PDB file of C-alpha atoms in Angstrom:
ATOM      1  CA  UNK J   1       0.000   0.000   0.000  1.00 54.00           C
ATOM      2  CA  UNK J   2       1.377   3.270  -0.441  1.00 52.00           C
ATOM      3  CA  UNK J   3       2.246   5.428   2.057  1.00 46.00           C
ATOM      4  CA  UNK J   4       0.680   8.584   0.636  1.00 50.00           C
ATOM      5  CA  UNK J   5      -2.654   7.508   0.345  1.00 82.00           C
ATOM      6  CA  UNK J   6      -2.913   5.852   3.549  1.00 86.00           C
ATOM      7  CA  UNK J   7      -4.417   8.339   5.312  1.00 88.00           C
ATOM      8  CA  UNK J   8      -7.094   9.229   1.847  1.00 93.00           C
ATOM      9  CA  UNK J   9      -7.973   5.351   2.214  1.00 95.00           C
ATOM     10  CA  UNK J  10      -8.587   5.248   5.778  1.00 95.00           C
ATOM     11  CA  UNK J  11     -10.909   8.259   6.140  1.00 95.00           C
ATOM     12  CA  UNK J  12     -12.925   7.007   3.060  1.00 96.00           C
ATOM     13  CA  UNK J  13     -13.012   3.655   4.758  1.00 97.00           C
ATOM     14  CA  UNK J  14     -13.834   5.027   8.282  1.00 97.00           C
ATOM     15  CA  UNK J  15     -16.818   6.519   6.673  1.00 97.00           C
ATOM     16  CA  UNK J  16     -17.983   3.429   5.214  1.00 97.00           C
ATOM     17  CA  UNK J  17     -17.677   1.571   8.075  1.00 97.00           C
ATOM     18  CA  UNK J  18     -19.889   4.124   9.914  1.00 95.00           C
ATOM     19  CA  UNK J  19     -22.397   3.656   7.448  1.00 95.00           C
ATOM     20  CA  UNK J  20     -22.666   0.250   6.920  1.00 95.00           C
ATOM     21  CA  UNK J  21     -21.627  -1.138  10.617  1.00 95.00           C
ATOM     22  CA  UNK J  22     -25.033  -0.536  12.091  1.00 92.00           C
ATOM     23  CA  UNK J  23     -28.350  -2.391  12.950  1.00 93.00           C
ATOM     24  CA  UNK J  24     -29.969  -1.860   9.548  1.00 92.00           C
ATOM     25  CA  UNK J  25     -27.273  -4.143   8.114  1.00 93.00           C
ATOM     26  CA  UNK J  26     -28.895  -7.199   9.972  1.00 94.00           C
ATOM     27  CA  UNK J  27     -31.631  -7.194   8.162  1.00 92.00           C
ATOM     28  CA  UNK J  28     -30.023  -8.355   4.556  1.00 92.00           C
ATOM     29  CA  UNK J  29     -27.532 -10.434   6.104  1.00 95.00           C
ATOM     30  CA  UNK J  30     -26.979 -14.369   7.571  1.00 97.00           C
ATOM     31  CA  UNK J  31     -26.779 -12.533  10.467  1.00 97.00           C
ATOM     32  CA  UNK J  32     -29.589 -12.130  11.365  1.00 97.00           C
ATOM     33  CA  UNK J  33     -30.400 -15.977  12.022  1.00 98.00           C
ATOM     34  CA  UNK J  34     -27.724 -16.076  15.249  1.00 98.00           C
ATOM     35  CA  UNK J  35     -29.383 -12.592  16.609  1.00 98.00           C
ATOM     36  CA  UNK J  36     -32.426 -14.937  17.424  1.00 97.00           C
ATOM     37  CA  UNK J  37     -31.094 -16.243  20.192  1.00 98.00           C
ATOM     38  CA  UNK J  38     -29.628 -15.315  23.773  1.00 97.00           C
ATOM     39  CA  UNK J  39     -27.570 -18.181  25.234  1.00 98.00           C
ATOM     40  CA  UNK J  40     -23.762 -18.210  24.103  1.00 98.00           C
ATOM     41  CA  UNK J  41     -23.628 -21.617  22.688  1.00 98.00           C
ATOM     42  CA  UNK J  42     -27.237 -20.918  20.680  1.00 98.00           C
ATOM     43  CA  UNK J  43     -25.628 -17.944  19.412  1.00 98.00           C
ATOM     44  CA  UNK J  44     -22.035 -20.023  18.933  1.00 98.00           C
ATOM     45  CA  UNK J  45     -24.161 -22.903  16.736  1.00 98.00           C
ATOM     46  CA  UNK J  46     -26.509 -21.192  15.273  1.00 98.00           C
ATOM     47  CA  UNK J  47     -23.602 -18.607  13.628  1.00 98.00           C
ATOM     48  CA  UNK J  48     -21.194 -21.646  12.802  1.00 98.00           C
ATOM     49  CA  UNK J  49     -23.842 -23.469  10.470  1.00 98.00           C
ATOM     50  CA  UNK J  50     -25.252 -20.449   8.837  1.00 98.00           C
ATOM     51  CA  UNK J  51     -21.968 -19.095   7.960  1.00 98.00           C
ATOM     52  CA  UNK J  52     -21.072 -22.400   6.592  1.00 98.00           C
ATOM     53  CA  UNK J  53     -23.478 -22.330   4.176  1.00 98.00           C
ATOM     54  CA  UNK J  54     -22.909 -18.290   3.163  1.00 96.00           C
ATOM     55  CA  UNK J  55     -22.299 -18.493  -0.470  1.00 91.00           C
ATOM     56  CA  UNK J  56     -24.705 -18.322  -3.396  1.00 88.00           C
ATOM     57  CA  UNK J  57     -27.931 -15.676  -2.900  1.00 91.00           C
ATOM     58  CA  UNK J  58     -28.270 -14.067   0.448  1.00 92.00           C
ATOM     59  CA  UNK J  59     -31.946 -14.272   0.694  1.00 95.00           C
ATOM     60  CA  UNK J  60     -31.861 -18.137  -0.254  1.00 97.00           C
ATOM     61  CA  UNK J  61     -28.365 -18.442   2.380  1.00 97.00           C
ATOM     62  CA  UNK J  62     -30.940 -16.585   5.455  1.00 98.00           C
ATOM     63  CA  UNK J  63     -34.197 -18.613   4.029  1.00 98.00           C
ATOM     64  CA  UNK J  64     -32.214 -22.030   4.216  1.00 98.00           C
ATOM     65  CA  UNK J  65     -30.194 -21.089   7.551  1.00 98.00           C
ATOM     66  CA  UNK J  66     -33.739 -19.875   9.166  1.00 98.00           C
ATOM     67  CA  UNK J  67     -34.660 -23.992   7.688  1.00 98.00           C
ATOM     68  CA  UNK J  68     -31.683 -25.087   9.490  1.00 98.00           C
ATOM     69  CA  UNK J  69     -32.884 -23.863  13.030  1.00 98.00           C
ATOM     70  CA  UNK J  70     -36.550 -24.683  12.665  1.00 98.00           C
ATOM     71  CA  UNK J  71     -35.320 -28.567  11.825  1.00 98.00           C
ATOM     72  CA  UNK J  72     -33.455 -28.226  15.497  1.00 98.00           C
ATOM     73  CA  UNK J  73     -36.532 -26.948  17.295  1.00 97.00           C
ATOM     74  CA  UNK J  74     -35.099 -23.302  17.390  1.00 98.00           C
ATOM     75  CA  UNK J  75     -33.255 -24.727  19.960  1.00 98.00           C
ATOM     76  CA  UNK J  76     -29.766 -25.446  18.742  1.00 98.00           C
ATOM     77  CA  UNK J  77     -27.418 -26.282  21.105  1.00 98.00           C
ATOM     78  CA  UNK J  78     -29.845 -28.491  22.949  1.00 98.00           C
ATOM     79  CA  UNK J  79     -30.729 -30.127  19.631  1.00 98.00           C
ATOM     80  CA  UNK J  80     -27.189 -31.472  19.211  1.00 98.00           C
ATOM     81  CA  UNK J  81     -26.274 -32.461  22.735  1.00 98.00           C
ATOM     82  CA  UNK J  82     -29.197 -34.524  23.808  1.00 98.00           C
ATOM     83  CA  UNK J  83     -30.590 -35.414  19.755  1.00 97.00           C
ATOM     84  CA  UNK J  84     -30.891 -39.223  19.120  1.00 95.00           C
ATOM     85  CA  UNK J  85     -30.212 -40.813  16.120  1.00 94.00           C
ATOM     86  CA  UNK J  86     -33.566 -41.061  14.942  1.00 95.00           C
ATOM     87  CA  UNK J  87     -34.031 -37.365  15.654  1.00 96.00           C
ATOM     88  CA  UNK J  88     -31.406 -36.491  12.778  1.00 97.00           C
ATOM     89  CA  UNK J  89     -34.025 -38.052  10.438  1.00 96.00           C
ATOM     90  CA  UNK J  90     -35.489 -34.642  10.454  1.00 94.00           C
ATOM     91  CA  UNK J  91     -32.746 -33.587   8.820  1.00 97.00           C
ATOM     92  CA  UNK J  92     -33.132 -35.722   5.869  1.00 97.00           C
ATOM     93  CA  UNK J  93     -33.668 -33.639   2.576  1.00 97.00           C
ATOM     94  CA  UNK J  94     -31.772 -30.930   3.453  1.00 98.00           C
ATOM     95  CA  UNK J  95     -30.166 -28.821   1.040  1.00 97.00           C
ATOM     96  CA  UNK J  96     -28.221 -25.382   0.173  1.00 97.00           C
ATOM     97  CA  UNK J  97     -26.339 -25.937  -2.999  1.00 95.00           C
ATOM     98  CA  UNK J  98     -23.414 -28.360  -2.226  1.00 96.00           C
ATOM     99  CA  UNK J  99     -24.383 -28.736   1.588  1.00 98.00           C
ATOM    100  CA  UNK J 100     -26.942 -31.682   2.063  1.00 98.00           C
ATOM    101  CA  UNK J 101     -28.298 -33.722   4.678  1.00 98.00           C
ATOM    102  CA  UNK J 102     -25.326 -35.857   5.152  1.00 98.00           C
ATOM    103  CA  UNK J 103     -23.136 -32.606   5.979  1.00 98.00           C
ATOM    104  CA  UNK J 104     -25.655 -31.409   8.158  1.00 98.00           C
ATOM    105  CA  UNK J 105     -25.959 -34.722  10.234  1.00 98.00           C
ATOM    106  CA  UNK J 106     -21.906 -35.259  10.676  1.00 98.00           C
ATOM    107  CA  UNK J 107     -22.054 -31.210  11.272  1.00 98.00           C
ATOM    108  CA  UNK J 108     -24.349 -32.245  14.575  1.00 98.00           C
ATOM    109  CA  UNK J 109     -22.174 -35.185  15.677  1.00 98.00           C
ATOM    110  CA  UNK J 110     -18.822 -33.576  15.500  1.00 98.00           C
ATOM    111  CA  UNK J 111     -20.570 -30.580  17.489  1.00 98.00           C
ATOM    112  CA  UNK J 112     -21.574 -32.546  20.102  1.00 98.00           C
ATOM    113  CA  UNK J 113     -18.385 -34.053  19.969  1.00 98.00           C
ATOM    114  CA  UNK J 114     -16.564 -30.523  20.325  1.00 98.00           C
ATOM    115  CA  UNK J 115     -18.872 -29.375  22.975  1.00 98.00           C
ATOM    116  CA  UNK J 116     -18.191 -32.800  24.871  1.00 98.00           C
ATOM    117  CA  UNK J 117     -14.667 -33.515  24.471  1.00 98.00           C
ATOM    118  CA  UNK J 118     -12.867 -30.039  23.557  1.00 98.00           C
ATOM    119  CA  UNK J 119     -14.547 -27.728  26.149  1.00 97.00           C
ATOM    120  CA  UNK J 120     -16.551 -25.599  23.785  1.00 98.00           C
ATOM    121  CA  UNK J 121     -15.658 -24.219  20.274  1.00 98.00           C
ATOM    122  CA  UNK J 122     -14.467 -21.333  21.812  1.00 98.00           C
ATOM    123  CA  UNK J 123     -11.315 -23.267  23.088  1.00 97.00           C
ATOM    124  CA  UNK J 124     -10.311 -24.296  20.048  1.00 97.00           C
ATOM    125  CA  UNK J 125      -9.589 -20.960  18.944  1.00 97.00           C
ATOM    126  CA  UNK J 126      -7.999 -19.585  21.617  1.00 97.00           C
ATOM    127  CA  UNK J 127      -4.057 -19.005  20.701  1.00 96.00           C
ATOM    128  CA  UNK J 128      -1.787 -16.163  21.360  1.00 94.00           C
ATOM    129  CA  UNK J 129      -0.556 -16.063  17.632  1.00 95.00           C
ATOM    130  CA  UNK J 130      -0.964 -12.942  16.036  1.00 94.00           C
ATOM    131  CA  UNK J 131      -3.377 -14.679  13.391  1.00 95.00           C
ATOM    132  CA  UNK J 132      -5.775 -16.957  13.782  1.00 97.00           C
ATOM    133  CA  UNK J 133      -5.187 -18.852  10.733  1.00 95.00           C
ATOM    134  CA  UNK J 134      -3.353 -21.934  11.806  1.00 96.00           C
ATOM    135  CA  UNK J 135      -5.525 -22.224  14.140  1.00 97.00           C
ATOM    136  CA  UNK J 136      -8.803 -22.888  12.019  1.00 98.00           C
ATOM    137  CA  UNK J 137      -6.649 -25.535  10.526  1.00 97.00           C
ATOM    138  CA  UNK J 138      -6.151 -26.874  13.647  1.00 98.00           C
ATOM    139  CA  UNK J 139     -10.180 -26.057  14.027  1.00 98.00           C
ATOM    140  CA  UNK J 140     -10.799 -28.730  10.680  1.00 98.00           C
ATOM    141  CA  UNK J 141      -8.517 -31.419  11.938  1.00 98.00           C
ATOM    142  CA  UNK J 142     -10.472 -31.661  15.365  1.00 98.00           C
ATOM    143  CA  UNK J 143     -13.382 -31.471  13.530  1.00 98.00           C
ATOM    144  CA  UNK J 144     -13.422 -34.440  11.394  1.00 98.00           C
ATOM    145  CA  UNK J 145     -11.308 -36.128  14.196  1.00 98.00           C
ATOM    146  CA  UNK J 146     -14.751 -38.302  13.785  1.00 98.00           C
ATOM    147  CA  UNK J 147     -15.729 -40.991  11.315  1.00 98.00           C
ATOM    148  CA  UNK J 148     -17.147 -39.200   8.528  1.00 98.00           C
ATOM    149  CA  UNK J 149     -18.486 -39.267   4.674  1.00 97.00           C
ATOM    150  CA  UNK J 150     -15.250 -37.750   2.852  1.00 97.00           C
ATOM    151  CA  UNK J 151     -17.733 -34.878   0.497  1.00 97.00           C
ATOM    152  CA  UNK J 152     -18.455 -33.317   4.078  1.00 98.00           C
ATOM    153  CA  UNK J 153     -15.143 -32.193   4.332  1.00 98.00           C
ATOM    154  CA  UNK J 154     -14.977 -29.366   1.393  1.00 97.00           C
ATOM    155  CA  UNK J 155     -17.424 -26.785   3.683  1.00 98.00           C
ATOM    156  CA  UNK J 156     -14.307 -26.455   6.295  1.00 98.00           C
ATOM    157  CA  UNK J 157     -11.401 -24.551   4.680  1.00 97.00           C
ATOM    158  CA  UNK J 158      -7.942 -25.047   5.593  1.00 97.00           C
ATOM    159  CA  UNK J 159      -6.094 -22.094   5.310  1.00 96.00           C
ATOM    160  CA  UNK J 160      -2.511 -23.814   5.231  1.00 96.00           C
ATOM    161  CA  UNK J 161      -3.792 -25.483   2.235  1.00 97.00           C
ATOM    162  CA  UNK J 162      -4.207 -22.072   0.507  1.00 97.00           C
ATOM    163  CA  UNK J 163      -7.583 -21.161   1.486  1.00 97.00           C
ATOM    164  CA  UNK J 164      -8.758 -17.401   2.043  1.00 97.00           C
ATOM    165  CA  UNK J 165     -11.591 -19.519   4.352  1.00 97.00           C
ATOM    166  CA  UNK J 166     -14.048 -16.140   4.063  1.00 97.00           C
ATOM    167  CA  UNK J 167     -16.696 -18.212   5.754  1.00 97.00           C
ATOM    168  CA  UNK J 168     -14.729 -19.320   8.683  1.00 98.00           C
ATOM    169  CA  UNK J 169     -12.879 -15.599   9.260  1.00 98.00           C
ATOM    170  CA  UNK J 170     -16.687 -14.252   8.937  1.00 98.00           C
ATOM    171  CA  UNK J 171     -18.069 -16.274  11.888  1.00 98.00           C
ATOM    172  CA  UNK J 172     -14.795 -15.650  13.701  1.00 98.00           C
ATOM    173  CA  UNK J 173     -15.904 -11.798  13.282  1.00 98.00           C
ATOM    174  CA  UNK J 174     -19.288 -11.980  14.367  1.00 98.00           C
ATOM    175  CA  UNK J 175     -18.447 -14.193  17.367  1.00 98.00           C
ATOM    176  CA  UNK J 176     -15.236 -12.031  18.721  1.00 97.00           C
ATOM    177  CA  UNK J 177     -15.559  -8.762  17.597  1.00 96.00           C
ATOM    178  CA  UNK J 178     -17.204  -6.574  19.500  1.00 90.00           C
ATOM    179  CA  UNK J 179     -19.269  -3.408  18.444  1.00 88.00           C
ATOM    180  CA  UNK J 180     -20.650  -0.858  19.790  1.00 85.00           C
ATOM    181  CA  UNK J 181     -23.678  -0.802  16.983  1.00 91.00           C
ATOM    182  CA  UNK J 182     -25.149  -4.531  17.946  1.00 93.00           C
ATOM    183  CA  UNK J 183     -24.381  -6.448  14.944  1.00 96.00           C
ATOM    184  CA  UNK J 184     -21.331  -8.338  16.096  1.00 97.00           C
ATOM    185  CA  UNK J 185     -21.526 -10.091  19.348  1.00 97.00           C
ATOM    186  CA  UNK J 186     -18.291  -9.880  20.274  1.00 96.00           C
ATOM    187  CA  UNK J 187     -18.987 -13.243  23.216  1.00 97.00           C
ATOM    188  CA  UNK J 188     -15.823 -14.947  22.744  1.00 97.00           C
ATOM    189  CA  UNK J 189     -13.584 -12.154  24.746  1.00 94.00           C
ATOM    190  CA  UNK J 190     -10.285 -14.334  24.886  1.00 96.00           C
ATOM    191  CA  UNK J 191     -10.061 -13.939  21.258  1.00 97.00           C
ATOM    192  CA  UNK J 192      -8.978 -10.142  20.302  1.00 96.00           C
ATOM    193  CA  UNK J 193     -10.090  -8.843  17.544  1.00 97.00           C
ATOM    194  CA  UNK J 194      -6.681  -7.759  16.213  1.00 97.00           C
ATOM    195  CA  UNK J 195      -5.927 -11.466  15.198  1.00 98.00           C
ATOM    196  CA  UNK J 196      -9.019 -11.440  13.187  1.00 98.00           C
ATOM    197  CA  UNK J 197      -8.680 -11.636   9.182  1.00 98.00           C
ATOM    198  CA  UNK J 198     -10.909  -9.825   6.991  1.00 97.00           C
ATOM    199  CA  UNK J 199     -13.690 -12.510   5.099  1.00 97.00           C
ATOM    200  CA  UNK J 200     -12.011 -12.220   1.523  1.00 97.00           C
ATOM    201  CA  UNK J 201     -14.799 -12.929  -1.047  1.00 94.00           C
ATOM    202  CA  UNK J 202     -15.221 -11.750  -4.118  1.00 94.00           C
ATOM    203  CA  UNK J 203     -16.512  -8.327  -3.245  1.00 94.00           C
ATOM    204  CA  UNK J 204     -14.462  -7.327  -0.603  1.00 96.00           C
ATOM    205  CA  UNK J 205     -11.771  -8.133  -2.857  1.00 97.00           C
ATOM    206  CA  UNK J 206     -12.718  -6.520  -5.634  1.00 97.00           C
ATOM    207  CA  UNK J 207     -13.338  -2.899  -3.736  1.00 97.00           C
ATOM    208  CA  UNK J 208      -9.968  -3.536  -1.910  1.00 97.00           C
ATOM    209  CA  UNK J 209      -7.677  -4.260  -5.424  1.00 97.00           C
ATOM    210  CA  UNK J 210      -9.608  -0.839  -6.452  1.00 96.00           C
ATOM    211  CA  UNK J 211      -8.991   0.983  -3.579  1.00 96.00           C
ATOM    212  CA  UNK J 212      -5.033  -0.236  -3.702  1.00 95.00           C
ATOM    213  CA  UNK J 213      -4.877  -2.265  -0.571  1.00 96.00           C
ATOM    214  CA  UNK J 214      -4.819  -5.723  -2.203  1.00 97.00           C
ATOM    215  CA  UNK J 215      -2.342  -6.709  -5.731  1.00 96.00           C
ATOM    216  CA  UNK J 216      -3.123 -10.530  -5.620  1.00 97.00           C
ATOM    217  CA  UNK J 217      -5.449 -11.583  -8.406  1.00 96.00           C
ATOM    218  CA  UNK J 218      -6.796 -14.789  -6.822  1.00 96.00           C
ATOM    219  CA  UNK J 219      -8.850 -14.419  -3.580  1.00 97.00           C
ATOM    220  CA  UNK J 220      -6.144 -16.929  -1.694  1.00 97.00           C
ATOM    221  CA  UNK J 221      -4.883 -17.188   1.777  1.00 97.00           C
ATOM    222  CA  UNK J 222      -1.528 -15.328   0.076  1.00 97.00           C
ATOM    223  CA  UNK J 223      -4.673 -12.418  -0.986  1.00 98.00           C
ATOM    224  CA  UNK J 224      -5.957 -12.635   2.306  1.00 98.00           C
ATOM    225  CA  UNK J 225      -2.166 -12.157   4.209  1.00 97.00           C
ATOM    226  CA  UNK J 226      -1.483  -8.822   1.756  1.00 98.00           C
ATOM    227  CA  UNK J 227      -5.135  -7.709   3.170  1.00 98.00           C
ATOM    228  CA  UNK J 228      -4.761  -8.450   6.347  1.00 98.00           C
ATOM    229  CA  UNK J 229      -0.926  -6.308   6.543  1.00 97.00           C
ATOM    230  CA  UNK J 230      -2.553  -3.791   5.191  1.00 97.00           C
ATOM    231  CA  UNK J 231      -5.708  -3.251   7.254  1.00 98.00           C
ATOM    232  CA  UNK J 232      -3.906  -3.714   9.937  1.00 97.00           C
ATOM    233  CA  UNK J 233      -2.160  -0.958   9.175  1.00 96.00           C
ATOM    234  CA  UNK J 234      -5.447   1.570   9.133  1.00 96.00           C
ATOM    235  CA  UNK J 235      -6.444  -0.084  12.409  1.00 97.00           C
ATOM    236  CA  UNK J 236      -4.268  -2.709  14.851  1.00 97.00           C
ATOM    237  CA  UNK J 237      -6.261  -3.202  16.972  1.00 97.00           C
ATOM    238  CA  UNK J 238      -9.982  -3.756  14.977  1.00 97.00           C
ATOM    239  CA  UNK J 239      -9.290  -4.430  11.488  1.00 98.00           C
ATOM    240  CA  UNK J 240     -11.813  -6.145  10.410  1.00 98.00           C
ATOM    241  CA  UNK J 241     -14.299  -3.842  10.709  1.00 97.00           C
ATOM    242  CA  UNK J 242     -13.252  -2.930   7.442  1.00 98.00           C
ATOM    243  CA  UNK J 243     -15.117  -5.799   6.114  1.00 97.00           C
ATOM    244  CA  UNK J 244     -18.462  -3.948   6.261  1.00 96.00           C
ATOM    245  CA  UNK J 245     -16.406  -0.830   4.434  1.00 97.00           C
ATOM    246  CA  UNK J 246     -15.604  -3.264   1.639  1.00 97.00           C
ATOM    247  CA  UNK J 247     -18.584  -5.636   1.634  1.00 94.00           C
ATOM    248  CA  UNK J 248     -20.816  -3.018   1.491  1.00 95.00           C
ATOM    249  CA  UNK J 249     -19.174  -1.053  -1.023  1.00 96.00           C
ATOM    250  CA  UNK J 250     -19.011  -4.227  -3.593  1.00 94.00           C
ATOM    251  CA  UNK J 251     -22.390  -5.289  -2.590  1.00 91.00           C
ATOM    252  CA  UNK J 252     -24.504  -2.060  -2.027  1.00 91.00           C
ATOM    253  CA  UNK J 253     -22.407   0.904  -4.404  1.00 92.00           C
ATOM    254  CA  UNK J 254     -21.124  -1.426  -6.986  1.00 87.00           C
ATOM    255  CA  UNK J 255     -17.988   0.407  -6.425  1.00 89.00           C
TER     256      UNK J 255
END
């Protein structure tokens, strides 16, 4: 990034973060679906499977997430620690492009499994690196520590394996970063948000090559370290409330 304009880009993007990091934004976005509930691990659940399945149309990603939580009784958490088998019948025909039934039913039993034998997802994440990429490899590894149908293991990304893993470092935002406008819950508080990276997609990546803070063509874990330096450098400590600068820029200005 160059020097000169640092100060040009951050203003403009200070702006657009004011505009766009605010209530109203719930209502168009996945969201929305983990602001239903109260109790951390509700909240925890709920976020984890909607932001898995967050590509593809928004309305159809909140319409199939809002599925999701009215096939676990709007009760998630409970759902997968005291479901039987036969309950995850209820499951069955299940869709949102790629993700079926059969991800959804190893996605309950390697929950439970977390929440039972790994003290929470929150633990998982916890690390004092300055990134928390490694650790959402370390995140996939536990996760399919469980036998498990081999085409469920494409919706976790592995950033070590070259992933930007937008859907991941979005959930990571909602759940650790902490706003003052009430759309980011900000309820895992040994996580800081300064170790968060930006959720690299296609938009935010676009507005950021535009705006100079990003050369990489390919949306990559290599795109989403050059991002990353470089927010960082128009805010240590929260960076990644640039996302809703560069989101909603792409999404809402077709900038």
């Amino acid at each position: 990034m160059k020097t000169k304009s640092i100060l040009e880009i951050k203003d403009f993007l200070d702006t657009k973060v004011i505009e766009y990091n605010n209530p109203k934004f719930i209502e168009s976005d996945p969201i929305q679906i983990p602001h239903q509930f109260s109790i951390k691990e509700d909240i925890e659940v709920s976020s984890f499977l909607v932001a898995t399945i967050a590509w593809g149309n928004r309305k159809m990603i909140i319409k199939n997430g809002q599925r999701m939580m009215e096939l676990m009784g709007n009760a998630p958490y409970d759902f997968i620690m005291n479901h039987q088998e036969k309950d995850l019948d209820n499951l069955t025909g299940f869709v949102h492009r790629t993700f079926n039934d059969i991800d959804f039913k190893y996605f309950i039993k390697s929950l439970k499994n977390i929440y039972t034998n790994h003290n929470g997802l929150e633990a998982i994440f916890i690390t004092k690196d300055n990134t928390l990429q490694n650790t959402i490899s370390e995140f996939k590894d536990i996760f399919f520590e469980l036998e498990h149908p081999l085409r469920t293991q494409k919706h976790i990304s592995n950033p070590l394996k070259g992933s930007a893993a937008k859907r991941i470092n979005m959930w990571l935002r909602w759940l650790c970063r902490k706003d003052s406008a009430g759309v980011d819950f900000g309820i895992w508080q040994q996580i800081k948000p300064s170790q968060l990276s930006c959720p690299l997609d296609v938009h935010s990546g676009n507005v950021a090559r535009k705006l100079g803070l990003l050369t990489r063509k390919q949306n990559d874990a290599k795109a989403l370290l050059e991002l990353d330096t470089n927010l960082r450098i128009l805010d240590p400590n929260d960076p990644v409330k640039y996302d809703f600068a560069l989101f909603g820029l792409g999404v809402f200005e077709n900038f």
